[in-house]
PDB file of C-alpha atoms and ligand atoms in Angstrom:
ATOM      1  CA  ASN A   1      79.731  92.186  71.036  1.00  0.00           C
ATOM      2  CA  ARG A   2      78.689  88.937  72.694  1.00  0.00           C
ATOM      3  CA  HIS A   3      80.124  86.966  69.794  1.00  0.00           C
ATOM      4  CA  TRP A   4      83.837  87.507  70.097  1.00  0.00           C
ATOM      5  CA  VAL A   5      84.576  86.401  66.589  1.00  0.00           C
ATOM      6  CA  GLY A   6      82.752  86.839  63.310  1.00  0.00           C
ATOM      7  CA  PRO A   7      80.317  84.316  61.935  1.00  0.00           C
ATOM      8  CA  GLN A   8      83.193  82.275  60.543  1.00  0.00           C
ATOM      9  CA  VAL A   9      83.874  80.363  63.702  1.00  0.00           C
ATOM     10  CA  PHE A  10      84.188  76.827  62.436  1.00  0.00           C
ATOM     11  CA  THR A  11      87.086  74.752  61.360  1.00  0.00           C
ATOM     12  CA  GLY A  12      86.501  71.513  59.514  1.00  0.00           C
ATOM     13  CA  SER A  13      88.771  68.572  59.980  1.00  0.00           C
ATOM     14  CA  CYS A  14      89.231  65.912  57.379  1.00  0.00           C
ATOM     15  CA  ALA A  15      88.580  62.916  59.611  1.00  0.00           C
ATOM     16  CA  HIS A  16      85.095  61.547  59.516  1.00  0.00           C
ATOM     17  CA  THR A  17      83.717  61.495  62.980  1.00  0.00           C
ATOM     18  CA  SER A  18      82.516  58.632  65.033  1.00  0.00           C
ATOM     19  CA  GLN A  19      81.903  61.049  67.875  1.00  0.00           C
ATOM     20  CA  ARG A  20      79.123  63.068  66.293  1.00  0.00           C
ATOM     21  CA  SER A  21      76.157  63.222  68.646  1.00  0.00           C
ATOM     22  CA  SER A  22      73.016  61.508  67.504  1.00  0.00           C
ATOM     23  CA  GLY A  23      71.054  62.874  70.466  1.00  0.00           C
ATOM     24  CA  PRO A  24      68.018  65.118  70.217  1.00  0.00           C
ATOM     25  CA  ARG A  25      68.623  68.590  68.800  1.00  0.00           C
ATOM     26  CA  SER A  26      67.372  71.598  70.678  1.00  0.00           C
ATOM     27  CA  ARG A  27      66.877  74.825  68.742  1.00  0.00           C
ATOM     28  CA  THR A  28      68.391  77.832  70.380  1.00  0.00           C
ATOM     29  CA  ALA A  29      69.803  80.963  68.782  1.00  0.00           C
ATOM     30  CA  VAL A  30      71.252  79.076  65.794  1.00  0.00           C
ATOM     31  CA  THR A  31      69.188  80.141  62.804  1.00  0.00           C
ATOM     32  CA  ALA A  32      67.707  77.581  60.438  1.00  0.00           C
ATOM     33  CA  ALA A  33      69.911  78.891  57.605  1.00  0.00           C
ATOM     34  CA  ALA A  34      73.080  78.545  59.673  1.00  0.00           C
ATOM     35  CA  GLU A  35      72.050  75.103  60.800  1.00  0.00           C
ATOM     36  CA  SER A  36      71.405  74.020  57.219  1.00  0.00           C
ATOM     37  CA  CYS A  37      74.892  75.199  56.158  1.00  0.00           C
ATOM     38  CA  LEU A  38      76.404  73.439  59.131  1.00  0.00           C
ATOM     39  CA  ALA A  39      74.520  70.254  58.314  1.00  0.00           C
ATOM     40  CA  GLN A  40      76.007  70.317  54.804  1.00  0.00           C
ATOM     41  CA  LEU A  41      79.485  70.774  56.234  1.00  0.00           C
ATOM     42  CA  ALA A  42      78.946  68.161  58.928  1.00  0.00           C
ATOM     43  CA  SER A  43      77.943  65.620  56.284  1.00  0.00           C
ATOM     44  CA  MET A  44      81.461  66.006  54.790  1.00  0.00           C
ATOM     45  CA  THR A  45      83.647  66.439  57.823  1.00  0.00           C
ATOM     46  CA  THR A  46      84.037  66.831  61.579  1.00  0.00           C
ATOM     47  CA  LEU A  47      83.382  70.378  62.778  1.00  0.00           C
ATOM     48  CA  SER A  48      85.346  72.109  65.493  1.00  0.00           C
ATOM     49  CA  ILE A  49      84.082  75.439  66.794  1.00  0.00           C
ATOM     50  CA  ASP A  50      86.766  78.124  66.807  1.00  0.00           C
ATOM     51  CA  THR A  51      85.906  80.405  69.739  1.00  0.00           C
ATOM     52  CA  GLY A  52      86.144  80.600  73.520  1.00  0.00           C
ATOM     53  CA  ASP A  53      82.660  82.081  73.911  1.00  0.00           C
ATOM     54  CA  LEU A  54      80.824  79.495  76.028  1.00  0.00           C
ATOM     55  CA  THR A  55      77.359  80.762  75.053  1.00  0.00           C
ATOM     56  CA  VAL A  56      78.115  80.406  71.359  1.00  0.00           C
ATOM     57  CA  ILE A  57      79.702  76.992  71.853  1.00  0.00           C
ATOM     58  CA  LYS A  58      76.654  75.773  73.791  1.00  0.00           C
ATOM     59  CA  GLU A  59      74.215  77.035  71.160  1.00  0.00           C
ATOM     60  CA  TYR A  60      76.052  75.331  68.328  1.00  0.00           C
ATOM     61  CA  ALA A  61      76.900  72.161  70.266  1.00  0.00           C
ATOM     62  CA  GLU A  62      73.187  71.713  70.904  1.00  0.00           C
ATOM     63  CA  THR A  63      72.581  71.344  67.176  1.00  0.00           C
ATOM     64  CA  GLY A  64      74.478  68.052  67.442  1.00  0.00           C
ATOM     65  CA  LEU A  65      76.621  69.096  64.460  1.00  0.00           C
ATOM     66  CA  ILE A  66      79.659  70.369  66.375  1.00  0.00           C
ATOM     67  CA  THR A  67      81.721  67.892  68.355  1.00  0.00           C
ATOM     68  CA  ASP A  68      85.085  69.596  68.894  1.00  0.00           C
ATOM     69  CA  ALA A  69      86.345  73.012  69.978  1.00  0.00           C
ATOM     70  CA  THR A  70      89.540  74.942  69.516  1.00  0.00           C
ATOM     71  CA  THR A  71      90.815  77.900  71.519  1.00  0.00           C
ATOM     72  CA  ASN A  72      93.821  80.156  71.098  1.00  0.00           C
ATOM     73  CA  PRO A  73      95.548  82.778  73.277  1.00  0.00           C
ATOM     74  CA  LEU A  74      93.347  85.546  71.854  1.00  0.00           C
ATOM     75  CA  PHE A  75      90.171  83.739  72.930  1.00  0.00           C
ATOM     76  CA  VAL A  76      91.615  83.088  76.391  1.00  0.00           C
ATOM     77  CA  SER A  77      92.523  86.742  76.855  1.00  0.00           C
ATOM     78  CA  GLN A  78      89.097  87.821  75.562  1.00  0.00           C
ATOM     79  CA  ALA A  79      87.526  85.587  78.224  1.00  0.00           C
ATOM     80  CA  GLY A  80      89.837  86.987  80.903  1.00  0.00           C
ATOM     81  CA  LEU A  81      89.088  90.588  79.929  1.00  0.00           C
ATOM     82  CA  SER A  82      85.363  90.222  79.227  1.00  0.00           C
ATOM     83  CA  GLY A  83      84.168  91.221  82.696  1.00  0.00           C
ATOM     84  CA  ASP A  84      81.397  88.622  82.388  1.00  0.00           C
ATOM     85  CA  PRO A  85      80.978  86.907  85.802  1.00  0.00           C
ATOM     86  CA  VAL A  86      81.270  83.454  84.204  1.00  0.00           C
ATOM     87  CA  TYR A  87      84.799  84.209  82.982  1.00  0.00           C
ATOM     88  CA  VAL A  88      85.713  86.348  86.008  1.00  0.00           C
ATOM     89  CA  ALA A  89      85.150  83.207  88.119  1.00  0.00           C
ATOM     90  CA  LEU A  90      87.529  81.238  85.856  1.00  0.00           C
ATOM     91  CA  LEU A  91      90.078  84.045  86.125  1.00  0.00           C
ATOM     92  CA  GLU A  92      89.821  84.351  89.910  1.00  0.00           C
ATOM     93  CA  ASP A  93      90.235  80.626  90.289  1.00  0.00           C
ATOM     94  CA  ALA A  94      93.340  80.761  88.057  1.00  0.00           C
ATOM     95  CA  ILE A  95      94.859  83.587  90.085  1.00  0.00           C
ATOM     96  CA  ALA A  96      94.121  81.842  93.397  1.00  0.00           C
ATOM     97  CA  TYR A  97      95.630  78.629  92.033  1.00  0.00           C
ATOM     98  CA  ALA A  98      98.797  80.414  90.889  1.00  0.00           C
ATOM     99  CA  ARG A  99      99.097  82.267  94.230  1.00  0.00           C
ATOM    100  CA  LYS A 100      98.979  78.983  96.053  1.00  0.00           C
ATOM    101  CA  SER A 101     101.342  77.056  93.777  1.00  0.00           C
ATOM    102  CA  SER A 102     103.995  79.444  92.424  1.00  0.00           C
ATOM    103  CA  THR A 103     106.957  81.157  93.967  1.00  0.00           C
ATOM    104  CA  LYS A 104     108.560  83.635  91.580  1.00  0.00           C
ATOM    105  CA  GLU A 105     106.630  86.527  89.997  1.00  0.00           C
ATOM    106  CA  ASP A 106     107.257  85.237  86.459  1.00  0.00           C
ATOM    107  CA  ASP A 107     106.064  81.798  87.385  1.00  0.00           C
ATOM    108  CA  PHE A 108     102.938  83.301  88.872  1.00  0.00           C
ATOM    109  CA  VAL A 109     101.844  85.048  85.662  1.00  0.00           C
ATOM    110  CA  GLU A 110     102.669  82.055  83.468  1.00  0.00           C
ATOM    111  CA  LEU A 111     100.917  79.628  85.751  1.00  0.00           C
ATOM    112  CA  ALA A 112      97.834  81.853  86.066  1.00  0.00           C
ATOM    113  CA  MET A 113      97.644  82.144  82.250  1.00  0.00           C
ATOM    114  CA  ASP A 114      97.997  78.389  81.741  1.00  0.00           C
ATOM    115  CA  LYS A 115      95.426  77.701  84.450  1.00  0.00           C
ATOM    116  CA  LEU A 116      93.005  80.221  82.888  1.00  0.00           C
ATOM    117  CA  ALA A 117      93.378  78.523  79.485  1.00  0.00           C
ATOM    118  CA  VAL A 118      92.724  75.158  81.121  1.00  0.00           C
ATOM    119  CA  ASN A 119      89.741  76.470  83.139  1.00  0.00           C
ATOM    120  CA  LEU A 120      88.213  77.692  79.882  1.00  0.00           C
ATOM    121  CA  GLY A 121      88.992  74.343  78.224  1.00  0.00           C
ATOM    122  CA  VAL A 122      87.433  72.431  81.111  1.00  0.00           C
ATOM    123  CA  ALA A 123      84.249  74.541  80.808  1.00  0.00           C
ATOM    124  CA  ILE A 124      84.201  73.824  77.049  1.00  0.00           C
ATOM    125  CA  SER A 125      84.715  70.104  77.683  1.00  0.00           C
ATOM    126  CA  LYS A 126      81.298  70.036  79.381  1.00  0.00           C
ATOM    127  CA  LEU A 127      79.692  71.325  76.162  1.00  0.00           C
ATOM    128  CA  VAL A 128      81.339  69.267  73.421  1.00  0.00           C
ATOM    129  CA  SER A 129      82.121  65.568  73.375  1.00  0.00           C
ATOM    130  CA  GLY A 130      85.315  65.582  71.294  1.00  0.00           C
ATOM    131  CA  TYR A 131      88.711  67.268  71.348  1.00  0.00           C
ATOM    132  CA  ILE A 132      89.429  70.646  72.968  1.00  0.00           C
ATOM    133  CA  SER A 133      92.580  72.442  71.777  1.00  0.00           C
ATOM    134  CA  THR A 134      94.635  74.552  74.202  1.00  0.00           C
ATOM    135  CA  GLU A 135      97.624  76.469  72.864  1.00  0.00           C
ATOM    136  CA  VAL A 136     101.037  76.805  74.473  1.00  0.00           C
ATOM    137  CA  ASP A 137     102.176  80.440  74.693  1.00  0.00           C
ATOM    138  CA  PRO A 138     103.226  81.157  71.062  1.00  0.00           C
ATOM    139  CA  ARG A 139     106.158  83.256  72.297  1.00  0.00           C
ATOM    140  CA  LEU A 140     107.784  79.878  73.042  1.00  0.00           C
ATOM    141  CA  SER A 141     107.490  78.741  69.422  1.00  0.00           C
ATOM    142  CA  PHE A 142     111.280  78.675  68.975  1.00  0.00           C
ATOM    143  CA  ASN A 143     112.076  77.144  72.374  1.00  0.00           C
ATOM    144  CA  LYS A 144     111.591  73.398  72.430  1.00  0.00           C
ATOM    145  CA  GLU A 145     112.380  72.783  76.118  1.00  0.00           C
ATOM    146  CA  GLU A 146     110.066  75.515  77.432  1.00  0.00           C
ATOM    147  CA  THR A 147     107.358  74.363  75.039  1.00  0.00           C
ATOM    148  CA  LEU A 148     107.641  70.864  76.485  1.00  0.00           C
ATOM    149  CA  ARG A 149     107.492  72.116  80.071  1.00  0.00           C
ATOM    150  CA  ARG A 150     104.397  74.229  79.469  1.00  0.00           C
ATOM    151  CA  ALA A 151     102.635  71.587  77.364  1.00  0.00           C
ATOM    152  CA  ARG A 152     103.143  68.946  80.040  1.00  0.00           C
ATOM    153  CA  ARG A 153     101.939  71.372  82.687  1.00  0.00           C
ATOM    154  CA  ILE A 154      98.774  72.153  80.706  1.00  0.00           C
ATOM    155  CA  ILE A 155      98.057  68.418  80.498  1.00  0.00           C
ATOM    156  CA  ALA A 156      98.729  68.013  84.252  1.00  0.00           C
ATOM    157  CA  LEU A 157      96.283  70.861  84.980  1.00  0.00           C
ATOM    158  CA  TYR A 158      93.627  69.199  82.804  1.00  0.00           C
ATOM    159  CA  GLU A 159      94.160  65.847  84.498  1.00  0.00           C
ATOM    160  CA  GLU A 160      94.003  67.473  87.933  1.00  0.00           C
ATOM    161  CA  ALA A 161      90.607  68.865  86.871  1.00  0.00           C
ATOM    162  CA  GLY A 162      89.456  65.373  85.856  1.00  0.00           C
ATOM    163  CA  ILE A 163      89.789  65.759  82.072  1.00  0.00           C
ATOM    164  CA  PRO A 164      91.880  62.968  80.521  1.00  0.00           C
ATOM    165  CA  ARG A 165      94.619  63.797  78.033  1.00  0.00           C
ATOM    166  CA  SER A 166      92.670  61.888  75.377  1.00  0.00           C
ATOM    167  CA  ARG A 167      90.224  64.839  75.233  1.00  0.00           C
ATOM    168  CA  VAL A 168      92.920  67.490  74.787  1.00  0.00           C
ATOM    169  CA  LEU A 169      94.991  68.638  71.821  1.00  0.00           C
ATOM    170  CA  ILE A 170      98.032  70.673  72.788  1.00  0.00           C
ATOM    171  CA  LYS A 171      98.298  73.402  70.200  1.00  0.00           C
ATOM    172  CA  LEU A 172     101.804  74.353  69.091  1.00  0.00           C
ATOM    173  CA  ALA A 173     103.074  76.525  66.275  1.00  0.00           C
ATOM    174  CA  ALA A 174     104.463  74.311  63.483  1.00  0.00           C
ATOM    175  CA  THR A 175     107.979  75.729  63.697  1.00  0.00           C
ATOM    176  CA  TRP A 176     110.898  73.316  63.633  1.00  0.00           C
ATOM    177  CA  GLU A 177     111.168  73.519  67.453  1.00  0.00           C
ATOM    178  CA  GLY A 178     107.400  73.057  67.815  1.00  0.00           C
ATOM    179  CA  ILE A 179     107.505  69.961  65.621  1.00  0.00           C
ATOM    180  CA  ALA A 180     110.453  68.533  67.611  1.00  0.00           C
ATOM    181  CA  ALA A 181     108.536  69.118  70.868  1.00  0.00           C
ATOM    182  CA  MET A 182     105.419  67.532  69.361  1.00  0.00           C
ATOM    183  CA  LYS A 183     107.346  64.351  68.536  1.00  0.00           C
ATOM    184  CA  GLU A 184     108.185  63.894  72.242  1.00  0.00           C
ATOM    185  CA  LEU A 185     104.725  64.814  73.440  1.00  0.00           C
ATOM    186  CA  GLU A 186     103.016  62.392  71.060  1.00  0.00           C
ATOM    187  CA  SER A 187     105.270  59.614  72.396  1.00  0.00           C
ATOM    188  CA  GLU A 188     103.911  60.423  75.882  1.00  0.00           C
ATOM    189  CA  GLY A 189     100.311  60.120  74.712  1.00  0.00           C
ATOM    190  CA  ILE A 190      99.896  63.919  74.544  1.00  0.00           C
ATOM    191  CA  THR A 191      98.205  64.564  71.209  1.00  0.00           C
ATOM    192  CA  CYS A 192      99.054  67.783  69.374  1.00  0.00           C
ATOM    193  CA  ASN A 193      97.388  70.285  67.054  1.00  0.00           C
ATOM    194  CA  MET A 194     100.156  71.870  64.952  1.00  0.00           C
ATOM    195  CA  THR A 195      98.906  75.333  64.117  1.00  0.00           C
ATOM    196  CA  LEU A 196     100.044  78.303  62.040  1.00  0.00           C
ATOM    197  CA  VAL A 197     100.588  76.023  59.042  1.00  0.00           C
ATOM    198  CA  PHE A 198     101.048  78.207  55.963  1.00  0.00           C
ATOM    199  CA  GLY A 199     103.134  75.920  53.762  1.00  0.00           C
ATOM    200  CA  PHE A 200     103.343  72.372  52.445  1.00  0.00           C
ATOM    201  CA  ALA A 201     106.726  71.663  54.105  1.00  0.00           C
ATOM    202  CA  GLN A 202     105.230  72.359  57.557  1.00  0.00           C
ATOM    203  CA  ALA A 203     102.336  69.984  56.841  1.00  0.00           C
ATOM    204  CA  VAL A 204     104.662  67.221  55.638  1.00  0.00           C
ATOM    205  CA  ALA A 205     107.082  67.567  58.574  1.00  0.00           C
ATOM    206  CA  ALA A 206     104.230  67.595  61.104  1.00  0.00           C
ATOM    207  CA  ALA A 207     102.833  64.343  59.689  1.00  0.00           C
ATOM    208  CA  GLN A 208     106.228  62.659  59.356  1.00  0.00           C
ATOM    209  CA  TYR A 209     106.949  63.388  63.020  1.00  0.00           C
ATOM    210  CA  GLY A 210     103.575  62.024  64.144  1.00  0.00           C
ATOM    211  CA  ALA A 211     101.221  64.970  64.755  1.00  0.00           C
ATOM    212  CA  ARG A 212      97.650  64.030  65.523  1.00  0.00           C
ATOM    213  CA  LEU A 213      96.302  67.099  63.703  1.00  0.00           C
ATOM    214  CA  ILE A 214      97.375  70.164  61.758  1.00  0.00           C
ATOM    215  CA  SER A 215      95.640  73.539  61.404  1.00  0.00           C
ATOM    216  CA  PRO A 216      96.519  75.098  58.042  1.00  0.00           C
ATOM    217  CA  PHE A 217      95.386  78.720  57.588  1.00  0.00           C
ATOM    218  CA  PRO A 218      93.814  79.008  54.112  1.00  0.00           C
ATOM    219  CA  GLY A 219      92.400  82.455  54.934  1.00  0.00           C
ATOM    220  CA  ARG A 220      95.790  83.938  55.663  1.00  0.00           C
ATOM    221  CA  ILE A 221      97.293  82.246  52.599  1.00  0.00           C
ATOM    222  CA  LEU A 222      94.509  83.927  50.609  1.00  0.00           C
ATOM    223  CA  ASP A 223      95.240  87.295  52.292  1.00  0.00           C
ATOM    224  CA  PHE A 224      98.877  86.957  51.264  1.00  0.00           C
ATOM    225  CA  HIS A 225      98.034  86.173  47.640  1.00  0.00           C
ATOM    226  CA  LYS A 226      95.484  88.986  47.464  1.00  0.00           C
ATOM    227  CA  LYS A 227      98.099  91.428  48.615  1.00  0.00           C
ATOM    228  CA  LEU A 228     100.750  90.012  46.315  1.00  0.00           C
ATOM    229  CA  SER A 229      98.576  89.916  43.181  1.00  0.00           C
ATOM    230  CA  GLY A 230      96.157  92.766  43.858  1.00  0.00           C
ATOM    231  CA  LYS A 231      93.391  90.344  42.880  1.00  0.00           C
ATOM    232  CA  ASP A 232      90.563  90.313  45.416  1.00  0.00           C
ATOM    233  CA  ILE A 233      88.098  87.786  44.072  1.00  0.00           C
ATOM    234  CA  TRP A 234      88.933  84.106  43.594  1.00  0.00           C
ATOM    235  CA  GLU A 235      86.797  81.162  42.570  1.00  0.00           C
ATOM    236  CA  PRO A 236      86.723  78.725  45.519  1.00  0.00           C
ATOM    237  CA  GLU A 237      88.419  75.994  43.417  1.00  0.00           C
ATOM    238  CA  LYS A 238      91.336  78.327  42.604  1.00  0.00           C
ATOM    239  CA  ASP A 239      91.583  80.127  45.940  1.00  0.00           C
ATOM    240  CA  PRO A 240      95.304  79.734  46.844  1.00  0.00           C
ATOM    241  CA  GLY A 241      94.383  78.792  50.439  1.00  0.00           C
ATOM    242  CA  VAL A 242      92.116  76.044  49.122  1.00  0.00           C
ATOM    243  CA  VAL A 243      94.762  74.877  46.665  1.00  0.00           C
ATOM    244  CA  ALA A 244      97.340  74.694  49.478  1.00  0.00           C
ATOM    245  CA  VAL A 245      95.060  72.731  51.815  1.00  0.00           C
ATOM    246  CA  ARG A 246      94.023  70.372  49.010  1.00  0.00           C
ATOM    247  CA  ARG A 247      97.693  69.600  48.377  1.00  0.00           C
ATOM    248  CA  MET A 248      98.360  68.871  52.072  1.00  0.00           C
ATOM    249  CA  TYR A 249      95.258  66.725  52.424  1.00  0.00           C
ATOM    250  CA  SER A 250      95.997  64.783  49.220  1.00  0.00           C
ATOM    251  CA  TYR A 251      99.554  64.125  50.391  1.00  0.00           C
ATOM    252  CA  TYR A 252      98.256  62.673  53.664  1.00  0.00           C
ATOM    253  CA  LYS A 253      95.818  60.418  51.839  1.00  0.00           C
ATOM    254  CA  ARG A 254      98.306  59.347  49.166  1.00  0.00           C
ATOM    255  CA  TYR A 255     101.021  58.387  51.652  1.00  0.00           C
ATOM    256  CA  GLY A 256      98.728  56.975  54.338  1.00  0.00           C
ATOM    257  CA  TYR A 257      99.310  59.482  57.140  1.00  0.00           C
ATOM    258  CA  ASP A 258      96.478  59.517  59.653  1.00  0.00           C
ATOM    259  CA  THR A 259      97.268  63.086  60.773  1.00  0.00           C
ATOM    260  CA  ILE A 260      94.001  65.030  60.660  1.00  0.00           C
ATOM    261  CA  CYS A 261      93.980  68.086  58.394  1.00  0.00           C
ATOM    262  CA  MET A 262      91.785  70.731  60.069  1.00  0.00           C
ATOM    263  CA  PRO A 263      91.913  73.996  58.156  1.00  0.00           C
ATOM    264  CA  ALA A 264      91.176  77.074  60.294  1.00  0.00           C
ATOM    265  CA  SER A 265      90.956  80.719  59.253  1.00  0.00           C
ATOM    266  CA  TRP A 266      88.548  80.155  56.346  1.00  0.00           C
ATOM    267  CA  ARG A 267      87.357  83.162  54.327  1.00  0.00           C
ATOM    268  CA  PRO A 268      84.741  83.429  51.597  1.00  0.00           C
ATOM    269  CA  SER A 269      86.903  83.226  48.438  1.00  0.00           C
ATOM    270  CA  ARG A 270      84.747  85.745  46.592  1.00  0.00           C
ATOM    271  CA  GLY A 271      84.643  88.129  49.540  1.00  0.00           C
ATOM    272  CA  ALA A 272      81.952  89.391  51.883  1.00  0.00           C
ATOM    273  CA  GLY A 273      78.450  88.127  51.199  1.00  0.00           C
ATOM    274  CA  HIS A 274      79.637  84.824  49.769  1.00  0.00           C
ATOM    275  CA  ASP A 275      79.516  82.843  52.962  1.00  0.00           C
ATOM    276  CA  LEU A 276      78.660  79.605  51.160  1.00  0.00           C
ATOM    277  CA  ASP A 277      82.106  79.774  49.557  1.00  0.00           C
ATOM    278  CA  GLU A 278      83.378  78.117  52.705  1.00  0.00           C
ATOM    279  CA  ILE A 279      81.319  75.033  51.879  1.00  0.00           C
ATOM    280  CA  GLU A 280      82.590  75.114  48.294  1.00  0.00           C
ATOM    281  CA  ALA A 281      86.107  75.529  49.625  1.00  0.00           C
ATOM    282  CA  ALA A 282      85.753  72.582  51.987  1.00  0.00           C
ATOM    283  CA  ARG A 283      84.537  70.481  49.043  1.00  0.00           C
ATOM    284  CA  ALA A 284      87.351  71.708  46.848  1.00  0.00           C
ATOM    285  CA  THR A 285      90.012  70.557  49.310  1.00  0.00           C
ATOM    286  CA  GLY A 286      88.847  66.988  48.664  1.00  0.00           C
ATOM    287  CA  ASN A 287      87.648  67.027  52.233  1.00  0.00           C
ATOM    288  CA  ARG A 288      85.057  64.222  52.269  1.00  0.00           C
TER     289      ARG A 288
HETATM  290  O1  I22 B 301      94.447  77.243  64.709  1.00  0.00           O
HETATM  291  C1  I22 B 301      93.275  77.231  64.998  1.00  0.00           C
HETATM  292  C2  I22 B 301      92.537  75.974  65.149  1.00  0.00           C
HETATM  293  O2  I22 B 301      93.345  74.945  65.598  1.00  0.00           O
HETATM  294  C3  I22 B 301      92.468  78.453  65.183  1.00  0.00           C
HETATM  295  O3  I22 B 301      92.035  78.632  66.503  1.00  0.00           O
HETATM  296  C4  I22 B 301      93.179  79.685  64.714  1.00  0.00           C
HETATM  297  O4  I22 B 301      93.970  80.193  65.729  1.00  0.00           O
HETATM  298  C5  I22 B 301      92.200  80.726  64.252  1.00  0.00           C
HETATM  299  O5  I22 B 301      91.277  80.183  63.346  1.00  0.00           O
HETATM  300  C6  I22 B 301      92.930  81.809  63.558  1.00  0.00           C
HETATM  301  O6  I22 B 301      93.757  82.481  64.441  1.00  0.00           O
HETATM  302  C7  I22 B 301      91.993  82.741  62.918  1.00  0.00           C
HETATM  303  O7  I22 B 301      92.719  83.293  61.912  1.00  0.00           O
HETATM  304  P1  I22 B 301      92.207  84.505  61.082  1.00  0.00           P
HETATM  305  O8  I22 B 301      90.772  84.241  60.724  1.00  0.00           O
HETATM  306  O9  I22 B 301      92.411  85.685  61.945  1.00  0.00           O
HETATM  307  O10 I22 B 301      93.103  84.478  59.894  1.00  0.00           O
HETATM  308  O1  G3H B 302      96.714  79.303  66.706  1.00  0.00           O
HETATM  309  C1  G3H B 302      96.808  80.358  66.200  1.00  0.00           C
HETATM  310  C2  G3H B 302      97.478  81.541  66.696  1.00  0.00           C
HETATM  311  O2  G3H B 302      97.415  81.687  68.070  1.00  0.00           O
HETATM  312  C3  G3H B 302      96.947  82.749  65.950  1.00  0.00           C
HETATM  313  O3  G3H B 302      97.425  83.875  66.567  1.00  0.00           O
HETATM  314  P1  G3H B 302      97.192  85.329  65.924  1.00  0.00           P
HETATM  315  O4  G3H B 302      95.715  85.412  65.619  1.00  0.00           O
HETATM  316  O5  G3H B 302      97.604  86.232  67.028  1.00  0.00           O
HETATM  317  O6  G3H B 302      98.042  85.384  64.710  1.00  0.00           O
END
């Protein structure tokens, strides 16, 4: 499957963009129907594509509707394991870099993984004009000092490759330790995307400590409520993931936080075949 993730590959942030391209649109594999849905979403919000598949990113970036991109460890490992020569080259470069620069075996694997994530991010940075998110190894989510070391190293690798930190969001799990690390990184001009946000308290703490952006997961909140209640179908307005994101977004607006709220993990509230629910859901969060 050339498309590593399903058709739901977009996250919408709540900041209106000034970066959206106004350049000419070229039609590629993006269907007219998909482009029309995207245009509706893009009129409300900034869109960030949620995949590491460079072909897909290029196709959608060329519509002029997508300005940002977000990766995660799964996408990086899918690239590394794909066998496609484009990603094999990124992987070989990462391994060669780690061989040259590391000493201990552990350091070698970690450095190669960070360099691979950055190589993928650098390739993406040539396709989109806005932010690219690169995640710190989530196994460090409860270790503030290691999180800081790896986040700073990811930024150093980007800068070595000629990509300024202003283009990068360091993605960290919104645990207490992740939020404490984020506070230090933000003070160094390293902007952060606090991910794995499932609850209001995480969203509030991330904003109070100065996060540039949060990624709540309405889809997984919905999964949880479906399992808990046995109820499978929700109206977009009442979808518990939508309700949770609306509350976070409203809090930011009410108290003047400029932290961007970028929900990821959207699902059609009414289930398969109701893809437009995602547009309804974005509207229902107050995301305009
Ligand atoms: O957190 C962000 C965006 O910052 C995403 O990349 C996020 O990792 C992905 O959307 C989720 O992992 C996808 O979640 P799901 O659809 O599997 O529930
Ligand atoms: O940023 C999000 C996480 O990396 C998601 O990880 P997961 O899909 O393995 O839960």
